Coordinates of C-alpha atoms and ligand atoms in Angstrom, one line a residue:
Chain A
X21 CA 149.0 55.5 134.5
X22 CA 147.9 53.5 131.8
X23 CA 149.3 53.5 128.2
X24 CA 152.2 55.7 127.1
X25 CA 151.6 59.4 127.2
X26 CA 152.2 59.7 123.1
X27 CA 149.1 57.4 122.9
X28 CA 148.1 53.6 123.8
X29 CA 150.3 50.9 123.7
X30 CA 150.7 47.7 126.4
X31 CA 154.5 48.0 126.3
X32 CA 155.8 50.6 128.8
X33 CA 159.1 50.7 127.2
X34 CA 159.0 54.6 126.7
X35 CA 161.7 53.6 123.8
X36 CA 162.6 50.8 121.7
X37 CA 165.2 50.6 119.1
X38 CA 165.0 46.7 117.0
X39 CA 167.3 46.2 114.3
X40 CA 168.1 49.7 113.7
X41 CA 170.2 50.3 111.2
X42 CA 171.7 54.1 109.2
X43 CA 174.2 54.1 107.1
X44 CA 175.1 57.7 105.5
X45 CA 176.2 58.5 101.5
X46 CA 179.9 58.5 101.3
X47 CA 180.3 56.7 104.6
X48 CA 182.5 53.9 105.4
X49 CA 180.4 52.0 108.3
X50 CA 177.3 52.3 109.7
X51 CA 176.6 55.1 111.7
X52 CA 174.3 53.1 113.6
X53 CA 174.9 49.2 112.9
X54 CA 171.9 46.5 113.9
X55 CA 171.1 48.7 117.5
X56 CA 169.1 46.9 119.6
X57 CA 167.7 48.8 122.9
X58 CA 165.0 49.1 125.3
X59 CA 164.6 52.3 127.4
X60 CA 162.3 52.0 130.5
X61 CA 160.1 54.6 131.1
X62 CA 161.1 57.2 133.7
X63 CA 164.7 56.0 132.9
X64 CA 168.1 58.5 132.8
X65 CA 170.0 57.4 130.2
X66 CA 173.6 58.7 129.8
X67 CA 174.9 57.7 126.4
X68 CA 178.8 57.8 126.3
X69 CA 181.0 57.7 123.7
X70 CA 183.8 58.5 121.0
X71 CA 183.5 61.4 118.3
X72 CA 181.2 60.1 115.7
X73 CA 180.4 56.7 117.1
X74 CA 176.9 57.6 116.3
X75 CA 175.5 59.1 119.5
X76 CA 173.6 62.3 117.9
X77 CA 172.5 60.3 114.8
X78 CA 170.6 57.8 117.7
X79 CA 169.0 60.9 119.1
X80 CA 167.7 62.4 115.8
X81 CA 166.5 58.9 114.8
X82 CA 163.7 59.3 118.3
X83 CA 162.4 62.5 116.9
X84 CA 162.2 61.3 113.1
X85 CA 164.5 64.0 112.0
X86 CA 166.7 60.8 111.2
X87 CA 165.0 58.2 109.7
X88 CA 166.4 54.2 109.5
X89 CA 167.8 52.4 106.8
X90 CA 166.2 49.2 108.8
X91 CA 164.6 48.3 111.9
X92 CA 162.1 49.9 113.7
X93 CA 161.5 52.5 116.8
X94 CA 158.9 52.3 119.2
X95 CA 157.7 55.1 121.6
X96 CA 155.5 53.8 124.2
X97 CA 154.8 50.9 122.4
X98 CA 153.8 52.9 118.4
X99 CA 156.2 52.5 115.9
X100 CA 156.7 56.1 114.9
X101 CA 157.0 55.4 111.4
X102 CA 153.5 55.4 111.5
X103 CA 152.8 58.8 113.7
X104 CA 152.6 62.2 112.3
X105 CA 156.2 63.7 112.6
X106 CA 155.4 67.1 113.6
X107 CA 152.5 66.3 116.6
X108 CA 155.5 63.4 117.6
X109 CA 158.3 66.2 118.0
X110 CA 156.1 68.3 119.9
X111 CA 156.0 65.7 122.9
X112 CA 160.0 65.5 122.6
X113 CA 161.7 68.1 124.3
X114 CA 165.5 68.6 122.3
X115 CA 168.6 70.5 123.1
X116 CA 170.9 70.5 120.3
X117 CA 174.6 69.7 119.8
X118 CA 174.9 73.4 118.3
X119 CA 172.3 75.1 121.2
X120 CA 170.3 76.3 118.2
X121 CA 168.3 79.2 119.2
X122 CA 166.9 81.5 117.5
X123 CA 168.9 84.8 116.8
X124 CA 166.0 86.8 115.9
X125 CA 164.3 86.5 119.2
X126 CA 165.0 86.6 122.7
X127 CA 165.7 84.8 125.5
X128 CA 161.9 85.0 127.0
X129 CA 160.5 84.4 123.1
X130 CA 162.9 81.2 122.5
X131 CA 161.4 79.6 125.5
X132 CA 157.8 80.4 124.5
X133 CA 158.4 79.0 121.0
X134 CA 157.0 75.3 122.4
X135 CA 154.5 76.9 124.4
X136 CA 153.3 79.4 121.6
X137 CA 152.9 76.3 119.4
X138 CA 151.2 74.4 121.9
X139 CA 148.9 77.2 122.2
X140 CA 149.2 77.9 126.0
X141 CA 147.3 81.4 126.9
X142 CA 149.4 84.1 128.1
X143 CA 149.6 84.2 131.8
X144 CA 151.0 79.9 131.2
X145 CA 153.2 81.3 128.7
X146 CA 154.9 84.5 130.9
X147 CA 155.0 81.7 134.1
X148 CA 156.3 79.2 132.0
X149 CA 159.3 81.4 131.4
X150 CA 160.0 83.0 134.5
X151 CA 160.0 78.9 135.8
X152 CA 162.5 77.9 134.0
X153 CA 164.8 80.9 133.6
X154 CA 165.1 80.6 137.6
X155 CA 165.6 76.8 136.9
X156 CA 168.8 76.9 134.5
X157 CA 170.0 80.2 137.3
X158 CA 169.3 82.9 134.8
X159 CA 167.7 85.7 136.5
X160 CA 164.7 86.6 135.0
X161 CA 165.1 90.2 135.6
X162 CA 168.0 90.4 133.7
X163 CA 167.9 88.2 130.9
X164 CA 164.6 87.2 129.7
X165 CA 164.9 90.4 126.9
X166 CA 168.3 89.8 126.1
X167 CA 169.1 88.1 122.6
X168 CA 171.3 85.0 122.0
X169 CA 174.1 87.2 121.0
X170 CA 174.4 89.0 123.9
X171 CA 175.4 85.8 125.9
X172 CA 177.5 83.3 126.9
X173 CA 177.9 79.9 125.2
X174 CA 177.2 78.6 128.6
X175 CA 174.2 80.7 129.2
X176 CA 173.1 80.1 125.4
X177 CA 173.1 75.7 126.6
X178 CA 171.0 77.3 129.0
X179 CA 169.0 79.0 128.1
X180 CA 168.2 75.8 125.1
X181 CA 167.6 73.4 127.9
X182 CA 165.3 75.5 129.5
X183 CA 163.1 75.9 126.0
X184 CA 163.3 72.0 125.7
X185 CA 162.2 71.7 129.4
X186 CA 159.7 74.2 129.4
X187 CA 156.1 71.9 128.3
X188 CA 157.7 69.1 130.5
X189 CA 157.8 66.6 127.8
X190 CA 157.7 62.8 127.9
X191 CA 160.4 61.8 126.8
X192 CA 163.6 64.8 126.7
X193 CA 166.8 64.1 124.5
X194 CA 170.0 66.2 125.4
X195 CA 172.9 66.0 123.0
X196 CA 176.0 67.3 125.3
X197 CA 173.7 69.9 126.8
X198 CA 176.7 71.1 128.8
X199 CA 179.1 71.0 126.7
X200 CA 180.5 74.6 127.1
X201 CA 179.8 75.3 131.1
X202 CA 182.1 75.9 133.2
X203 CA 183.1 73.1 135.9
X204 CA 181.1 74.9 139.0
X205 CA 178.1 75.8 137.0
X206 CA 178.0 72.7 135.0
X207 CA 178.1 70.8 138.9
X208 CA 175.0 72.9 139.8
X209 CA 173.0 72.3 136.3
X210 CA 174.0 68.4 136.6
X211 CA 172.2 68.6 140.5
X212 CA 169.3 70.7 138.9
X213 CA 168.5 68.6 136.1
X214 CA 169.2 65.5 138.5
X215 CA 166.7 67.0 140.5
X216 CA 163.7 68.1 137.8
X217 CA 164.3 64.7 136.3
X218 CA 163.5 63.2 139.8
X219 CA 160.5 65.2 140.2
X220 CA 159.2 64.4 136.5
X221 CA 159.4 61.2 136.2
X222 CA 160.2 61.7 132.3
X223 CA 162.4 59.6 130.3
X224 CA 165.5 61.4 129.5
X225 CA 168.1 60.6 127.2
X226 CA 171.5 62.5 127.7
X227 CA 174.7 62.3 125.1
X228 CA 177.9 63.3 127.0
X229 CA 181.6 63.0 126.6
X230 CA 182.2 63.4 129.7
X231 CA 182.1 59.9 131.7
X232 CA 181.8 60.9 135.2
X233 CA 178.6 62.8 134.2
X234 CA 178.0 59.9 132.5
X235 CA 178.0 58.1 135.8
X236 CA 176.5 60.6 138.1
X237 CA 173.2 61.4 135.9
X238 CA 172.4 57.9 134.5
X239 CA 170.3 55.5 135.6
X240 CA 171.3 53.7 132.9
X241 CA 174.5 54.2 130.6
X242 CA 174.6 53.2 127.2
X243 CA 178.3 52.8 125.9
X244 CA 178.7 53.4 122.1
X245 CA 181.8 52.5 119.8
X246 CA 181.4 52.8 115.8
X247 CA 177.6 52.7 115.1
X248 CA 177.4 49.9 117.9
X249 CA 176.0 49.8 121.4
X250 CA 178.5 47.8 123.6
X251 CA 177.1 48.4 127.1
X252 CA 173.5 49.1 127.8
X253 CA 173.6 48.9 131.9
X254 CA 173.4 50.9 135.5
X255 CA 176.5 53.1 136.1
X256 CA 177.3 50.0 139.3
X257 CA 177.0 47.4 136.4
X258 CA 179.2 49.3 134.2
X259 CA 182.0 50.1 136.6
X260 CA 181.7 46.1 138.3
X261 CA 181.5 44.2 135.1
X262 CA 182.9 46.4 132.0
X263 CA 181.9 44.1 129.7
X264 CA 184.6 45.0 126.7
X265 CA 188.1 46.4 126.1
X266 CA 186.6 49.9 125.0
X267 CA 184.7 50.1 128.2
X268 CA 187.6 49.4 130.5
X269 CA 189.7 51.4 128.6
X270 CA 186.5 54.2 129.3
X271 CA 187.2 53.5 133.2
X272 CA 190.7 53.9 133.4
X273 CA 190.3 57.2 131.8
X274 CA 188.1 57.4 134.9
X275 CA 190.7 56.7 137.3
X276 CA 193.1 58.8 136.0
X277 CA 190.9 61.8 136.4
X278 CA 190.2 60.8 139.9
X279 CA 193.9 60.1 141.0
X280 CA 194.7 63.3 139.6
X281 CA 191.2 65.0 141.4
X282 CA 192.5 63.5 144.7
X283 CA 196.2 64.4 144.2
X284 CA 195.4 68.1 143.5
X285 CA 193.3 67.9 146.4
X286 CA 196.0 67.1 148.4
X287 CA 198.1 69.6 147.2
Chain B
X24 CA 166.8 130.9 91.4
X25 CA 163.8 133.6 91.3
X26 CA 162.1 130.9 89.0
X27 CA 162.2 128.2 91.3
X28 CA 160.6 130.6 94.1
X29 CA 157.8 131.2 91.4
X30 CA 157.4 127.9 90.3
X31 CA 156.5 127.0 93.9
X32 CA 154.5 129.9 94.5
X33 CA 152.2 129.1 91.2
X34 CA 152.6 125.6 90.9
X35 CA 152.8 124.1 94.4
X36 CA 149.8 121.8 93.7
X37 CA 150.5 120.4 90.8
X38 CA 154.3 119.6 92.5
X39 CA 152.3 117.8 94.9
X40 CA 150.4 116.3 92.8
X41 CA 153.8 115.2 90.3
X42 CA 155.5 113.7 93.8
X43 CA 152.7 112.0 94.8
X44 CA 152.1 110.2 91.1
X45 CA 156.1 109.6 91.6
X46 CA 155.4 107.6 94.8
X47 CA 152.0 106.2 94.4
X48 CA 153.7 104.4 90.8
X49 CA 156.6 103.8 92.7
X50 CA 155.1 101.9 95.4
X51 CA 152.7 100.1 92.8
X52 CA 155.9 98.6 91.4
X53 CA 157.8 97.8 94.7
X54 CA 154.7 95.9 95.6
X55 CA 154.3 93.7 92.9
X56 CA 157.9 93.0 92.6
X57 CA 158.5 91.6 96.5
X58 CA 155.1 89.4 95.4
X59 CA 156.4 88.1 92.4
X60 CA 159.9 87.8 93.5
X61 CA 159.8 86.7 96.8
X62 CA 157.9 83.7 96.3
X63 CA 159.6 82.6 92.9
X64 CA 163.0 83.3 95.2
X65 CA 162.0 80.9 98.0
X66 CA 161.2 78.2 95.2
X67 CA 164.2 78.8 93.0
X68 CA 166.2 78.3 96.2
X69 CA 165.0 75.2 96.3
X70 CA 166.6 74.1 93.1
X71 CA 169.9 74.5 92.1
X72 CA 168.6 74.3 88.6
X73 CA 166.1 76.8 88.7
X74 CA 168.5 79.1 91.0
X75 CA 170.8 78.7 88.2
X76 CA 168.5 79.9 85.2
X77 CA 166.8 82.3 87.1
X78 CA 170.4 84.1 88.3
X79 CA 171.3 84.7 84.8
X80 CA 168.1 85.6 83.4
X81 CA 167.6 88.4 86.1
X82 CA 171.5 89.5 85.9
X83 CA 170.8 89.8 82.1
X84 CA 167.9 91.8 82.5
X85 CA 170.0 93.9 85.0
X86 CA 171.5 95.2 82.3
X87 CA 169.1 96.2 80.0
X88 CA 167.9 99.7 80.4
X89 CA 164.4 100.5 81.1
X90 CA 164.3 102.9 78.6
X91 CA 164.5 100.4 75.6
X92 CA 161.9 98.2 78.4
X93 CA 159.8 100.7 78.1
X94 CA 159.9 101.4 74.5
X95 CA 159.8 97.8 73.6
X96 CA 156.4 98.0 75.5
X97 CA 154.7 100.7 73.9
X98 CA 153.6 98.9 70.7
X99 CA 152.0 95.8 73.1
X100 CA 150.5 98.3 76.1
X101 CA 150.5 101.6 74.8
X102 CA 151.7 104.8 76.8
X103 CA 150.8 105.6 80.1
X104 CA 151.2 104.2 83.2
X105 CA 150.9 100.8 82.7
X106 CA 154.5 100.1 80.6
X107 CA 156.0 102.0 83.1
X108 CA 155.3 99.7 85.7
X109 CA 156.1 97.1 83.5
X110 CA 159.3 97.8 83.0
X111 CA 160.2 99.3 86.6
X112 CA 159.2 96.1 87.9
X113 CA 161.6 94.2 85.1
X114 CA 164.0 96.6 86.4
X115 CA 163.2 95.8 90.9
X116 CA 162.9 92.1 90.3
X117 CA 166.7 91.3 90.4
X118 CA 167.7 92.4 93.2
X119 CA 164.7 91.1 95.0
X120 CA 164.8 87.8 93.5
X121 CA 168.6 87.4 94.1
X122 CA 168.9 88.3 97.8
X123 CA 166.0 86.1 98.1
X124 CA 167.9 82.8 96.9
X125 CA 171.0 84.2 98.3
X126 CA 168.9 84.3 102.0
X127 CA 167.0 81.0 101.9
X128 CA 170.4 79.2 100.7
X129 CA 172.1 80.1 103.7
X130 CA 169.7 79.9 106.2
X131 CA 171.7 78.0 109.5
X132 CA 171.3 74.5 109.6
X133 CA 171.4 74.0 113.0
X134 CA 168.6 76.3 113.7
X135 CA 166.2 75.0 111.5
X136 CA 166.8 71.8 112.9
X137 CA 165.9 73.0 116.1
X138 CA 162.6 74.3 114.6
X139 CA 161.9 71.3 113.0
X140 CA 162.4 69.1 116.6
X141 CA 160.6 71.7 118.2
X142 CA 157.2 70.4 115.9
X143 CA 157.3 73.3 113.9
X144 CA 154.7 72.6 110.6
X145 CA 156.8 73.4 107.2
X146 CA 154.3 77.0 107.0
X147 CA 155.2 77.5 111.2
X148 CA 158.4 77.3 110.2
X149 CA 158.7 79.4 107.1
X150 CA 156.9 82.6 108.6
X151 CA 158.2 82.5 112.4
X152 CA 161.9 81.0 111.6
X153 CA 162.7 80.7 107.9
X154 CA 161.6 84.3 106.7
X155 CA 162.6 86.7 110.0
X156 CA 166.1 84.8 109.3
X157 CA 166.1 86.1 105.8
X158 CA 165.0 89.4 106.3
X159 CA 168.1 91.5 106.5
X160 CA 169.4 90.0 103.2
X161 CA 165.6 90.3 101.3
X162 CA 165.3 93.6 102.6
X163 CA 168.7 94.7 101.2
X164 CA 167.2 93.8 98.1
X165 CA 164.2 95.6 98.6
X166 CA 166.3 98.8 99.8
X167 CA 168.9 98.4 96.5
X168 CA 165.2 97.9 94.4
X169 CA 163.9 101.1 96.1
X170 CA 166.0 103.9 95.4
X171 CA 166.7 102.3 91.5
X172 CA 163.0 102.6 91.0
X173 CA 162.5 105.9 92.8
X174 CA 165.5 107.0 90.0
X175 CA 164.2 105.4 87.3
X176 CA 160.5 106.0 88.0
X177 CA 161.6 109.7 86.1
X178 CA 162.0 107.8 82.7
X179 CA 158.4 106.6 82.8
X180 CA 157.1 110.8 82.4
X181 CA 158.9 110.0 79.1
X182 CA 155.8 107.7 78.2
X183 CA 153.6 109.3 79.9
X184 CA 153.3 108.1 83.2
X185 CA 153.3 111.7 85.2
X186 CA 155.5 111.5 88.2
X187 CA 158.3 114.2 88.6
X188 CA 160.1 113.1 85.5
X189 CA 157.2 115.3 83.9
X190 CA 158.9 118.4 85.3
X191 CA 162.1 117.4 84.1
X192 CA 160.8 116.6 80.2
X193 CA 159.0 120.2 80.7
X194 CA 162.1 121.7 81.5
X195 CA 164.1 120.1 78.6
X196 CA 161.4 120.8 76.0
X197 CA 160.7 124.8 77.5
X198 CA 164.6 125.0 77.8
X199 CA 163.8 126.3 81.4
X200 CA 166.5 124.8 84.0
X201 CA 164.8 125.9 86.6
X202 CA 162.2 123.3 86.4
X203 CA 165.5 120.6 85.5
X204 CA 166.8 121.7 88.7
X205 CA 163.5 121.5 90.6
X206 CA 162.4 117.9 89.1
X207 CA 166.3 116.2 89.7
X208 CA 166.8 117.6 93.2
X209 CA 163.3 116.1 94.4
X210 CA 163.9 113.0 92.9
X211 CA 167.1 112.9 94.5
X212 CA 166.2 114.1 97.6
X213 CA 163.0 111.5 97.6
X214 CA 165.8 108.2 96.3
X215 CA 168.2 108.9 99.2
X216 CA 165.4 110.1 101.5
X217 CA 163.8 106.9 101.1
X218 CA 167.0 104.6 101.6
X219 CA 167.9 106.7 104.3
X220 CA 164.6 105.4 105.9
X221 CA 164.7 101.9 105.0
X222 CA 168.5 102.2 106.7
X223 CA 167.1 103.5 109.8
X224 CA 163.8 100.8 110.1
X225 CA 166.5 98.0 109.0
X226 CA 168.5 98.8 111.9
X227 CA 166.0 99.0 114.1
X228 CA 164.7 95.0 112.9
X229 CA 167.8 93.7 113.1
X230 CA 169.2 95.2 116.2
X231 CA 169.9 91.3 117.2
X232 CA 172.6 91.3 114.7
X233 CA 174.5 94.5 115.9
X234 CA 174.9 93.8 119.5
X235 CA 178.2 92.4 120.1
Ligands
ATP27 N1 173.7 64.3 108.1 C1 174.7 63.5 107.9 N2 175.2 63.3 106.7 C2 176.3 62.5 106.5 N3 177.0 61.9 107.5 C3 176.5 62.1 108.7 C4 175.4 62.9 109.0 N4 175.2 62.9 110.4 C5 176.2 62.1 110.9 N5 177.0 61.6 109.9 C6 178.1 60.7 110.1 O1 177.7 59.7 111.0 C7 178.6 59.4 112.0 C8 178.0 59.5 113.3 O2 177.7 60.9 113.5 P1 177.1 61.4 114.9 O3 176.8 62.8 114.6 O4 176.0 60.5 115.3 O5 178.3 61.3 115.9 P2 178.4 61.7 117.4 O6 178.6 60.4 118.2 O7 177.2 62.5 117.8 O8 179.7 62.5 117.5 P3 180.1 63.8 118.3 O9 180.4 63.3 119.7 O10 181.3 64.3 117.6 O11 178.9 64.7 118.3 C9 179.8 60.3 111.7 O12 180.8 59.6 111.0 C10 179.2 61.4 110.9 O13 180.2 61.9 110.0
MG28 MG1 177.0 64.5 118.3

């Protein structure tokens, strides 16, 4: 391949934070303070971290619905500053903090929202949707003409991930996607979505609380404390050479859960 | 009771043609209110200055009765049908206009986030997420604006305008109840009819909200 798919560009860094820099009204310190970061293309990133440590604000800064005090991002090489923001989004597939689907329509409709902008014909559109319904275990059958009230929270994360996934986008940011799933059904979305990353090839970007998904899904882990990045590396790297307090302190919270995992296995 | 038999056995096309005026004006006037006041709704929501000026105009207006509306019109427009509409849409505006604000200010963030990361262009946006998000609370306004004009549209025979108020004026000037009885049932029947509709059709758009 040559050039990013959101255009030209030598530099195959699918994304590139320099000097970034946001800073709120009526805030105290900076929810994102001097970040400095370099996201290879095809990359996993997990991005772990404390309540309001800035994790969600990074994510809305890729898709422009944040933009920075300072600094500059780069996708594929083009500062987006200068790209149209709409035609940008539209190659960044997004699941939400708050799942944010639309109440008016259904389940099939919210996944053909991308497509229907995208202007895919109708036979794309109808496959598109059965595809990913079975992806994200919804069966089709049953809930592609249901609407967002009449599920789960859990099937609701689903049902957003699979209208982010559904155009296969370059690059696919994931604020807690999981947050409300069950542990067995959150196993079995972490595998799938393990898996359709695998097969993609697509740069994903995944906020998470939870530090053993953090582990499992990344690639790469970025570590986050107070606007600032303190750990950009693979989960090995991370665990081998924590390179701060915060992040060892991360890891014993790690242990414990594992200790207690293995003791109630033994049970 | 015999002269309501007779009245429709004599007069059944000119009742039609009294109902029909009654609707046709009606309509007129519900039309150009949701144009004028949806619009100036979405904008004034934009602005808590204009959503401020615009709230008190309209509520003031509220509470001026058409009749002097009309009345104050006569000496600029004449008689006829055109005051009438004047003032009947004076009088559907408000409640149009308010629910209007009211929906666009508290449209969910979060979802119009997600439209906006999705690439959704501001016009996207407005008629596939913004607007079917507001409908229940426009269309209450519409509903409210519906059956007050349908009631009110009676006043504007005073002036002229035809529509089943004529029968009623008849009746008071003739002294004949009959026709009193004939002209307030129908335009009762035809205010809650119509609601009773809208209800119905309102349900049916926004079944999404009732399943629980
Ligand atoms: N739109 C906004 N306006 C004002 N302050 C904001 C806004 N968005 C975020 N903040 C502030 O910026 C900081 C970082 O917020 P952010 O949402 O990025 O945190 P987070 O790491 O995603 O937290 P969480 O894990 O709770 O979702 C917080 O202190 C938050 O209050
Ligand atoms: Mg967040």
């Amino acid at each position: 391949m040559t050039g990013g798919p959101l255009g030209k560009g030598e530099n195959m860094n699918a994304v590139e934070f320099e000097h970034v820099k946001k800073q709120f009204p009526r805030m105290g310190y900076m929810a994102l303070d001097d970040v400095n970061v370099q996201i290879n293309e095809g990359e996993f990133v997990t991005i772990l971290g404390s309540s309001g440590c800035g994790k969600t604000t990074f994510i809305k800064m890729i898709n422009r619905l944040y933009k920075p005090d300072f600094g500059h991002i780069r996708l594929f090489g083009k500062d987006i500053q200068n790209s149209n923001p709409v035609l940008l989004r539209r190659k960044i597939g997004y699941v939400i903090q708050q799942v944010g689907l639309f109440p008016h329509m259904t389940v099939a409709e919210n996944i053909a929202t991308i497509p229907r902008i995208l202007k895919w014909d109708k036979t794309k559109i109808e496959n598109g949707i059965e595809e990913m319904l079975q992806l994200v275990s919804l069966d089709p059958k049953e809930f592609r003409d249901r609407y967002p009230a009449q599920l789960s929270g859990g099937q609701q994360q689903r049902v957003g991930l699979a209208r982010a996934l559904v155009a296969n986008p370059p690059i696919m940011l994931l604020d807690e996607p999981f947050g409300a799933i069950d542990a067995i059904n959150r196993e079995n979305l972490q595998n799938e979505i393990k898996r359709i990353h695998a097969q993609s090839r697509k740069t994903y970007i995944f906020v998470t609380h939870d530090i053993r998904e953090a582990l499992k899904l990344g690639t790469k882990v970025i570590i986050m404390n107070k606007g600032h990045i303190i750990q950009y590396a693979s989960p090995k790297e991370i665990i081998n050479n924590p390179c701060d307090n915060f992040v060892i302190d991360l890891l014993k919270t790690l242990n414990i859960q594992n200790n207690y995992v293995i003791d109630g296995a033994g049970i | 009771m015999l002269g309501v038999i007779a009245y429709f056995q004599t007069d059944a096309a000119n009742y039609i043609n009294l109902v029909l005026e009654h609707v046709t004006i009606s309509i007129l006037v519900l039309l150009i209110s949701m144009v004028i006041a949806i619009p100036l709704g979405i904008i004034c929501s934009r602005s808590e200055i204009l959503q401020n000026i615009s709230e008190h105009l309209f509520s003031f207006l509220r509470i001026i009765p058409s009749l002097a509306v009309l009345i104050i019109c006569i000496p600029f427009i004449g008689t006829g049908w055109k005051p009438a509409v004047i003032a009947l849409t004076l009088l559907a505006i408000p409640p149009i206009l308010l629910n209007t604000i009211q929906a666009f200010r508290t449209l969910p963030e979060p979802i119009l986030e997600a439209a906006t990361a999705m690439g959704m262009g501001t016009t996207y946006k407005l008629f596939n997420v913004k607007l079917p998000l507001a409908f229940p609370l426009i269309y209450t306004g519409i509903r409210t604006a519906t059956v007050e004009v349908i009631a009110s549209a009676t006043l504007a025979a005073y002036i002229g305008a035809g529509g089943l108020g004529s029968l009623i004026f008849t009746g008071l000037g003739l002294m004949r109840v009959d026709l009193l009885y004939i002209g307030g049932i129908s335009v009762a029947i035809l205010s809650l009819g119509t609601g009773f509709l809208m209800n119905v059709f309102y349900k049916y758009k926004t079944r999404y909200l009732q399943i629980k």
